[in-house]
Amino acid sequence: FYPLVSAVLLPATFFLTYTISVSLGHTELDWPYISDTATTPPESCIFSQLVNVGALLLAITFYIRYKQVFEYCNNYQIDRLYKHVNSASLWLGWCGALGLSILANFQETEVYEVHKLGLYLCFGC
């Protein structure tokens, strides 16, 4: 359920903010960067809130998958190495979700360094 909702919510958020941005004249009709469509209010506020919900859903998804693999490893006595890989995967996923939230809440035009940090956390993890 969570992966499906986040897979629908995040692209819908991008298209919604693009539509609002074009209709208010904040962006041209061509295909801009996502950061350009979510720079000014009200679309930046809507974008931030919906992406925060999507990031939370992703974090929950990562935790559920972690618990599934954890139980599998315990039930079938899998090597400890896989348990460590599973834990590392959970932390990397959470860092990516945090990066997505930072990326959405700090606009490129306002706080460039923090926006880049969120970018590297989101897509680097």
Short mmCIF file of N, CA and C in Angstrom, two decimals:
data_model
loop_
_atom_site.label_atom_id
_atom_site.label_comp_id
_atom_site.label_asym_id
_atom_site.label_seq_id
_atom_site.Cartn_x
_atom_site.Cartn_y
_atom_site.Cartn_z
N PHE A 1 0.82 -1.20 0.00
CA PHE A 1 0.00 0.00 0.00
C PHE A 1 0.86 1.26 0.00
N TYR A 2 1.84 1.35 0.90
CA TYR A 2 2.67 2.55 1.01
C TYR A 2 3.48 2.83 -0.26
N PRO A 3 4.14 1.81 -0.85
CA PRO A 3 4.89 2.11 -2.08
C PRO A 3 3.98 2.60 -3.21
N LEU A 4 2.79 2.04 -3.30
CA LEU A 4 1.87 2.44 -4.36
C LEU A 4 1.40 3.88 -4.17
N VAL A 5 1.06 4.22 -2.94
CA VAL A 5 0.59 5.57 -2.67
C VAL A 5 1.70 6.59 -2.94
N SER A 6 2.92 6.29 -2.50
CA SER A 6 4.01 7.24 -2.75
C SER A 6 4.37 7.29 -4.23
N ALA A 7 4.23 6.19 -4.94
CA ALA A 7 4.52 6.17 -6.38
C ALA A 7 3.48 6.98 -7.16
N VAL A 8 2.30 7.13 -6.64
CA VAL A 8 1.27 7.95 -7.28
C VAL A 8 1.34 9.40 -6.78
N LEU A 9 1.58 9.57 -5.48
CA LEU A 9 1.55 10.90 -4.88
C LEU A 9 2.66 11.80 -5.39
N LEU A 10 3.88 11.30 -5.46
CA LEU A 10 5.00 12.17 -5.82
C LEU A 10 4.91 12.69 -7.27
N PRO A 11 4.66 11.85 -8.27
CA PRO A 11 4.48 12.42 -9.61
C PRO A 11 3.26 13.32 -9.72
N ALA A 12 2.18 12.98 -9.01
CA ALA A 12 0.99 13.84 -9.03
C ALA A 12 1.31 15.20 -8.43
N THR A 13 2.15 15.23 -7.41
CA THR A 13 2.57 16.49 -6.80
C THR A 13 3.32 17.36 -7.81
N PHE A 14 4.21 16.74 -8.56
CA PHE A 14 4.98 17.49 -9.56
C PHE A 14 4.05 18.09 -10.62
N PHE A 15 3.11 17.29 -11.11
CA PHE A 15 2.20 17.78 -12.14
C PHE A 15 1.24 18.84 -11.59
N LEU A 16 0.80 18.67 -10.35
CA LEU A 16 -0.10 19.66 -9.74
C LEU A 16 0.59 21.00 -9.58
N THR A 17 1.81 21.00 -9.05
CA THR A 17 2.51 22.27 -8.87
C THR A 17 2.89 22.90 -10.20
N TYR A 18 3.19 22.07 -11.19
CA TYR A 18 3.46 22.60 -12.53
C TYR A 18 2.22 23.30 -13.09
N THR A 19 1.07 22.66 -12.94
CA THR A 19 -0.18 23.23 -13.43
C THR A 19 -0.51 24.55 -12.73
N ILE A 20 -0.35 24.57 -11.42
CA ILE A 20 -0.62 25.80 -10.66
C ILE A 20 0.36 26.90 -11.06
N SER A 21 1.62 26.54 -11.19
CA SER A 21 2.65 27.51 -11.54
C SER A 21 2.41 28.13 -12.92
N VAL A 22 2.02 27.32 -13.88
CA VAL A 22 1.74 27.83 -15.23
C VAL A 22 0.47 28.68 -15.22
N SER A 23 -0.56 28.22 -14.52
CA SER A 23 -1.82 28.96 -14.52
C SER A 23 -1.70 30.32 -13.83
N LEU A 24 -0.78 30.45 -12.86
CA LEU A 24 -0.57 31.73 -12.19
C LEU A 24 0.48 32.60 -12.87
N GLY A 25 1.11 32.06 -13.91
CA GLY A 25 2.10 32.81 -14.65
C GLY A 25 3.47 32.85 -14.01
N HIS A 26 3.74 31.95 -13.07
CA HIS A 26 5.04 31.91 -12.41
C HIS A 26 6.08 31.14 -13.22
N THR A 27 5.63 30.34 -14.17
CA THR A 27 6.52 29.53 -15.00
C THR A 27 5.97 29.54 -16.42
N GLU A 28 6.87 29.40 -17.37
CA GLU A 28 6.47 29.29 -18.77
C GLU A 28 5.83 27.93 -19.02
N LEU A 29 5.17 27.81 -20.16
CA LEU A 29 4.46 26.58 -20.49
C LEU A 29 5.41 25.45 -20.88
N ASP A 30 6.67 25.77 -21.19
CA ASP A 30 7.62 24.71 -21.54
C ASP A 30 7.86 23.80 -20.33
N TRP A 31 8.72 22.82 -20.48
CA TRP A 31 8.92 21.84 -19.42
C TRP A 31 10.08 22.28 -18.54
N PRO A 32 9.82 22.99 -17.42
CA PRO A 32 10.89 23.50 -16.57
C PRO A 32 11.40 22.45 -15.58
N TYR A 33 12.45 22.80 -14.87
CA TYR A 33 12.91 21.95 -13.76
C TYR A 33 11.85 21.93 -12.67
N ILE A 34 11.83 20.86 -11.91
CA ILE A 34 10.85 20.77 -10.82
C ILE A 34 11.07 21.90 -9.83
N SER A 35 12.34 22.22 -9.56
CA SER A 35 12.64 23.31 -8.62
C SER A 35 12.08 24.64 -9.09
N ASP A 36 12.00 24.84 -10.39
CA ASP A 36 11.47 26.11 -10.92
C ASP A 36 9.97 26.23 -10.74
N THR A 37 9.26 25.12 -10.75
CA THR A 37 7.81 25.19 -10.60
C THR A 37 7.38 25.33 -9.15
N ALA A 38 8.27 25.05 -8.22
CA ALA A 38 7.90 25.11 -6.80
C ALA A 38 8.71 26.17 -6.08
N THR A 39 8.89 27.32 -6.72
CA THR A 39 9.71 28.37 -6.13
C THR A 39 8.90 29.42 -5.39
N THR A 40 7.75 29.76 -5.91
CA THR A 40 6.96 30.84 -5.30
C THR A 40 5.66 30.29 -4.72
N PRO A 41 5.14 30.97 -3.69
CA PRO A 41 3.85 30.57 -3.13
C PRO A 41 2.75 30.83 -4.13
N PRO A 42 1.68 30.11 -4.16
CA PRO A 42 1.27 29.04 -3.26
C PRO A 42 1.77 27.65 -3.67
N GLU A 43 2.31 27.53 -4.90
CA GLU A 43 2.71 26.19 -5.34
C GLU A 43 3.87 25.64 -4.52
N SER A 44 4.73 26.50 -3.99
CA SER A 44 5.83 25.99 -3.18
C SER A 44 5.33 25.38 -1.87
N CYS A 45 4.29 25.97 -1.31
CA CYS A 45 3.71 25.44 -0.07
C CYS A 45 3.03 24.10 -0.30
N ILE A 46 2.27 24.00 -1.37
CA ILE A 46 1.60 22.74 -1.72
C ILE A 46 2.63 21.67 -2.02
N PHE A 47 3.65 22.03 -2.79
CA PHE A 47 4.72 21.11 -3.14
C PHE A 47 5.41 20.57 -1.89
N SER A 48 5.78 21.47 -0.98
CA SER A 48 6.48 21.05 0.24
C SER A 48 5.64 20.10 1.08
N GLN A 49 4.38 20.43 1.26
CA GLN A 49 3.52 19.59 2.11
C GLN A 49 3.32 18.19 1.50
N LEU A 50 3.04 18.15 0.21
CA LEU A 50 2.79 16.85 -0.42
C LEU A 50 4.06 16.00 -0.51
N VAL A 51 5.19 16.64 -0.75
CA VAL A 51 6.44 15.88 -0.80
C VAL A 51 6.82 15.41 0.61
N ASN A 52 6.53 16.18 1.64
CA ASN A 52 6.76 15.71 3.01
C ASN A 52 5.95 14.46 3.31
N VAL A 53 4.71 14.45 2.88
CA VAL A 53 3.88 13.24 3.06
C VAL A 53 4.49 12.08 2.27
N GLY A 54 4.92 12.34 1.04
CA GLY A 54 5.56 11.29 0.24
C GLY A 54 6.84 10.78 0.86
N ALA A 55 7.65 11.68 1.43
CA ALA A 55 8.89 11.27 2.10
C ALA A 55 8.60 10.42 3.33
N LEU A 56 7.56 10.77 4.07
CA LEU A 56 7.16 9.96 5.23
C LEU A 56 6.71 8.57 4.78
N LEU A 57 5.94 8.51 3.71
CA LEU A 57 5.50 7.21 3.20
C LEU A 57 6.69 6.37 2.73
N LEU A 58 7.68 7.01 2.13
CA LEU A 58 8.89 6.28 1.72
C LEU A 58 9.64 5.76 2.94
N ALA A 59 9.77 6.59 3.99
CA ALA A 59 10.45 6.15 5.20
C ALA A 59 9.73 4.97 5.84
N ILE A 60 8.42 5.00 5.85
CA ILE A 60 7.64 3.87 6.38
C ILE A 60 7.85 2.63 5.52
N THR A 61 7.88 2.80 4.22
CA THR A 61 8.12 1.68 3.30
C THR A 61 9.48 1.05 3.56
N PHE A 62 10.51 1.89 3.74
CA PHE A 62 11.84 1.35 4.03
C PHE A 62 11.85 0.56 5.33
N TYR A 63 11.14 1.06 6.34
CA TYR A 63 11.10 0.34 7.61
C TYR A 63 10.36 -0.99 7.49
N ILE A 64 9.27 -1.00 6.78
CA ILE A 64 8.52 -2.25 6.58
C ILE A 64 9.39 -3.28 5.86
N ARG A 65 10.10 -2.83 4.84
CA ARG A 65 10.97 -3.76 4.11
C ARG A 65 12.12 -4.25 4.99
N TYR A 66 12.65 -3.36 5.82
CA TYR A 66 13.69 -3.76 6.76
C TYR A 66 13.19 -4.87 7.69
N LYS A 67 11.99 -4.69 8.23
CA LYS A 67 11.43 -5.70 9.15
C LYS A 67 11.16 -7.02 8.42
N GLN A 68 10.73 -6.96 7.17
CA GLN A 68 10.51 -8.18 6.40
C GLN A 68 11.81 -8.96 6.22
N VAL A 69 12.87 -8.27 5.81
CA VAL A 69 14.15 -8.93 5.61
C VAL A 69 14.73 -9.39 6.94
N PHE A 70 14.53 -8.62 8.00
CA PHE A 70 15.01 -9.00 9.32
C PHE A 70 14.37 -10.31 9.77
N GLU A 71 13.07 -10.42 9.61
CA GLU A 71 12.37 -11.67 9.99
C GLU A 71 12.80 -12.84 9.11
N TYR A 72 12.99 -12.58 7.84
CA TYR A 72 13.45 -13.63 6.93
C TYR A 72 14.82 -14.15 7.37
N CYS A 73 15.72 -13.23 7.69
CA CYS A 73 17.06 -13.62 8.13
C CYS A 73 17.01 -14.40 9.43
N ASN A 74 16.14 -14.02 10.36
CA ASN A 74 16.02 -14.74 11.62
C ASN A 74 15.41 -16.12 11.44
N ASN A 75 14.39 -16.22 10.61
CA ASN A 75 13.71 -17.51 10.42
C ASN A 75 14.57 -18.53 9.70
N TYR A 76 15.39 -18.09 8.78
CA TYR A 76 16.20 -19.02 7.98
C TYR A 76 17.67 -18.97 8.34
N GLN A 77 17.99 -18.36 9.46
CA GLN A 77 19.36 -18.29 9.98
C GLN A 77 20.36 -17.87 8.90
N ILE A 78 20.07 -16.76 8.29
CA ILE A 78 20.92 -16.21 7.25
C ILE A 78 22.16 -15.57 7.90
N ASP A 79 23.24 -15.53 7.17
CA ASP A 79 24.50 -14.98 7.65
C ASP A 79 24.33 -13.57 8.21
N ARG A 80 25.14 -13.22 9.23
CA ARG A 80 25.06 -11.91 9.88
C ARG A 80 25.37 -10.76 8.91
N LEU A 81 26.14 -11.06 7.89
CA LEU A 81 26.49 -10.02 6.91
C LEU A 81 25.23 -9.41 6.29
N TYR A 82 24.25 -10.24 6.00
CA TYR A 82 23.01 -9.75 5.39
C TYR A 82 22.21 -8.89 6.36
N LYS A 83 22.32 -9.19 7.65
CA LYS A 83 21.65 -8.35 8.65
C LYS A 83 22.27 -6.96 8.67
N HIS A 84 23.59 -6.89 8.53
CA HIS A 84 24.26 -5.59 8.49
C HIS A 84 23.92 -4.83 7.21
N VAL A 85 23.85 -5.55 6.11
CA VAL A 85 23.47 -4.92 4.84
C VAL A 85 22.04 -4.40 4.92
N ASN A 86 21.19 -5.16 5.59
CA ASN A 86 19.80 -4.76 5.77
C ASN A 86 19.71 -3.48 6.61
N SER A 87 20.48 -3.42 7.68
CA SER A 87 20.49 -2.22 8.53
C SER A 87 21.04 -1.02 7.77
N ALA A 88 22.11 -1.22 7.01
CA ALA A 88 22.68 -0.13 6.22
C ALA A 88 21.68 0.35 5.17
N SER A 89 20.95 -0.57 4.58
CA SER A 89 19.94 -0.20 3.59
C SER A 89 18.83 0.64 4.21
N LEU A 90 18.43 0.28 5.42
CA LEU A 90 17.41 1.07 6.12
C LEU A 90 17.90 2.50 6.35
N TRP A 91 19.12 2.65 6.85
CA TRP A 91 19.66 3.99 7.12
C TRP A 91 19.84 4.79 5.85
N LEU A 92 20.30 4.15 4.79
CA LEU A 92 20.43 4.86 3.52
C LEU A 92 19.07 5.30 2.98
N GLY A 93 18.08 4.44 3.13
CA GLY A 93 16.73 4.79 2.70
C GLY A 93 16.17 5.95 3.50
N TRP A 94 16.40 5.93 4.81
CA TRP A 94 15.93 7.04 5.64
C TRP A 94 16.66 8.33 5.31
N CYS A 95 17.96 8.24 5.00
CA CYS A 95 18.70 9.43 4.59
C CYS A 95 18.15 9.98 3.27
N GLY A 96 17.79 9.09 2.36
CA GLY A 96 17.20 9.52 1.10
C GLY A 96 15.86 10.20 1.30
N ALA A 97 15.04 9.64 2.19
CA ALA A 97 13.73 10.25 2.48
C ALA A 97 13.90 11.60 3.16
N LEU A 98 14.86 11.70 4.06
CA LEU A 98 15.15 12.99 4.70
C LEU A 98 15.64 13.99 3.66
N GLY A 99 16.49 13.54 2.76
CA GLY A 99 16.98 14.41 1.69
C GLY A 99 15.86 14.90 0.80
N LEU A 100 14.89 14.04 0.52
CA LEU A 100 13.74 14.45 -0.29
C LEU A 100 12.94 15.54 0.42
N SER A 101 12.77 15.39 1.72
CA SER A 101 12.05 16.41 2.48
C SER A 101 12.82 17.73 2.50
N ILE A 102 14.14 17.65 2.71
CA ILE A 102 14.96 18.87 2.70
C ILE A 102 14.91 19.52 1.32
N LEU A 103 15.01 18.72 0.30
CA LEU A 103 14.98 19.21 -1.07
C LEU A 103 13.69 19.97 -1.37
N ALA A 104 12.59 19.47 -0.85
CA ALA A 104 11.30 20.10 -1.12
C ALA A 104 11.07 21.37 -0.31
N ASN A 105 11.62 21.42 0.89
CA ASN A 105 11.32 22.53 1.79
C ASN A 105 12.25 23.73 1.65
N PHE A 106 13.41 23.54 1.08
CA PHE A 106 14.36 24.64 0.91
C PHE A 106 14.53 24.89 -0.59
N GLN A 107 13.91 25.95 -1.07
CA GLN A 107 13.92 26.25 -2.49
C GLN A 107 15.33 26.61 -2.96
N GLU A 108 15.60 26.24 -4.19
CA GLU A 108 16.90 26.48 -4.80
C GLU A 108 17.23 27.97 -4.86
N THR A 109 16.24 28.79 -5.08
CA THR A 109 16.47 30.23 -5.21
C THR A 109 16.67 30.93 -3.87
N GLU A 110 16.24 30.30 -2.79
CA GLU A 110 16.33 30.93 -1.47
C GLU A 110 17.54 30.45 -0.67
N VAL A 111 17.69 29.15 -0.53
CA VAL A 111 18.77 28.57 0.28
C VAL A 111 19.45 27.50 -0.56
N TYR A 112 20.33 27.93 -1.43
CA TYR A 112 20.94 27.05 -2.43
C TYR A 112 21.75 25.92 -1.79
N GLU A 113 22.56 26.21 -0.77
CA GLU A 113 23.43 25.20 -0.16
C GLU A 113 22.62 24.08 0.50
N VAL A 114 21.56 24.46 1.22
CA VAL A 114 20.73 23.45 1.89
C VAL A 114 19.96 22.63 0.85
N HIS A 115 19.51 23.29 -0.21
CA HIS A 115 18.83 22.59 -1.30
C HIS A 115 19.75 21.54 -1.92
N LYS A 116 21.01 21.91 -2.14
CA LYS A 116 21.99 20.96 -2.70
C LYS A 116 22.27 19.82 -1.72
N LEU A 117 22.32 20.10 -0.43
CA LEU A 117 22.50 19.05 0.57
C LEU A 117 21.37 18.03 0.47
N GLY A 118 20.14 18.53 0.39
CA GLY A 118 18.99 17.64 0.23
C GLY A 118 19.07 16.85 -1.05
N LEU A 119 19.55 17.48 -2.12
CA LEU A 119 19.71 16.80 -3.39
C LEU A 119 20.69 15.64 -3.29
N TYR A 120 21.83 15.90 -2.66
CA TYR A 120 22.84 14.84 -2.51
C TYR A 120 22.38 13.74 -1.57
N LEU A 121 21.66 14.11 -0.52
CA LEU A 121 21.11 13.08 0.37
C LEU A 121 20.06 12.23 -0.34
N CYS A 122 19.20 12.89 -1.09
CA CYS A 122 18.10 12.17 -1.76
C CYS A 122 18.61 11.26 -2.86
N PHE A 123 19.43 11.79 -3.74
CA PHE A 123 19.85 11.01 -4.90
C PHE A 123 21.19 10.34 -4.70
N GLY A 124 21.94 10.74 -3.66
CA GLY A 124 23.22 10.10 -3.39
C GLY A 124 23.09 8.86 -2.54
N CYS A 125 22.02 8.80 -1.77
CA CYS A 125 21.81 7.62 -0.92
C CYS A 125 21.04 6.63 -1.70
#
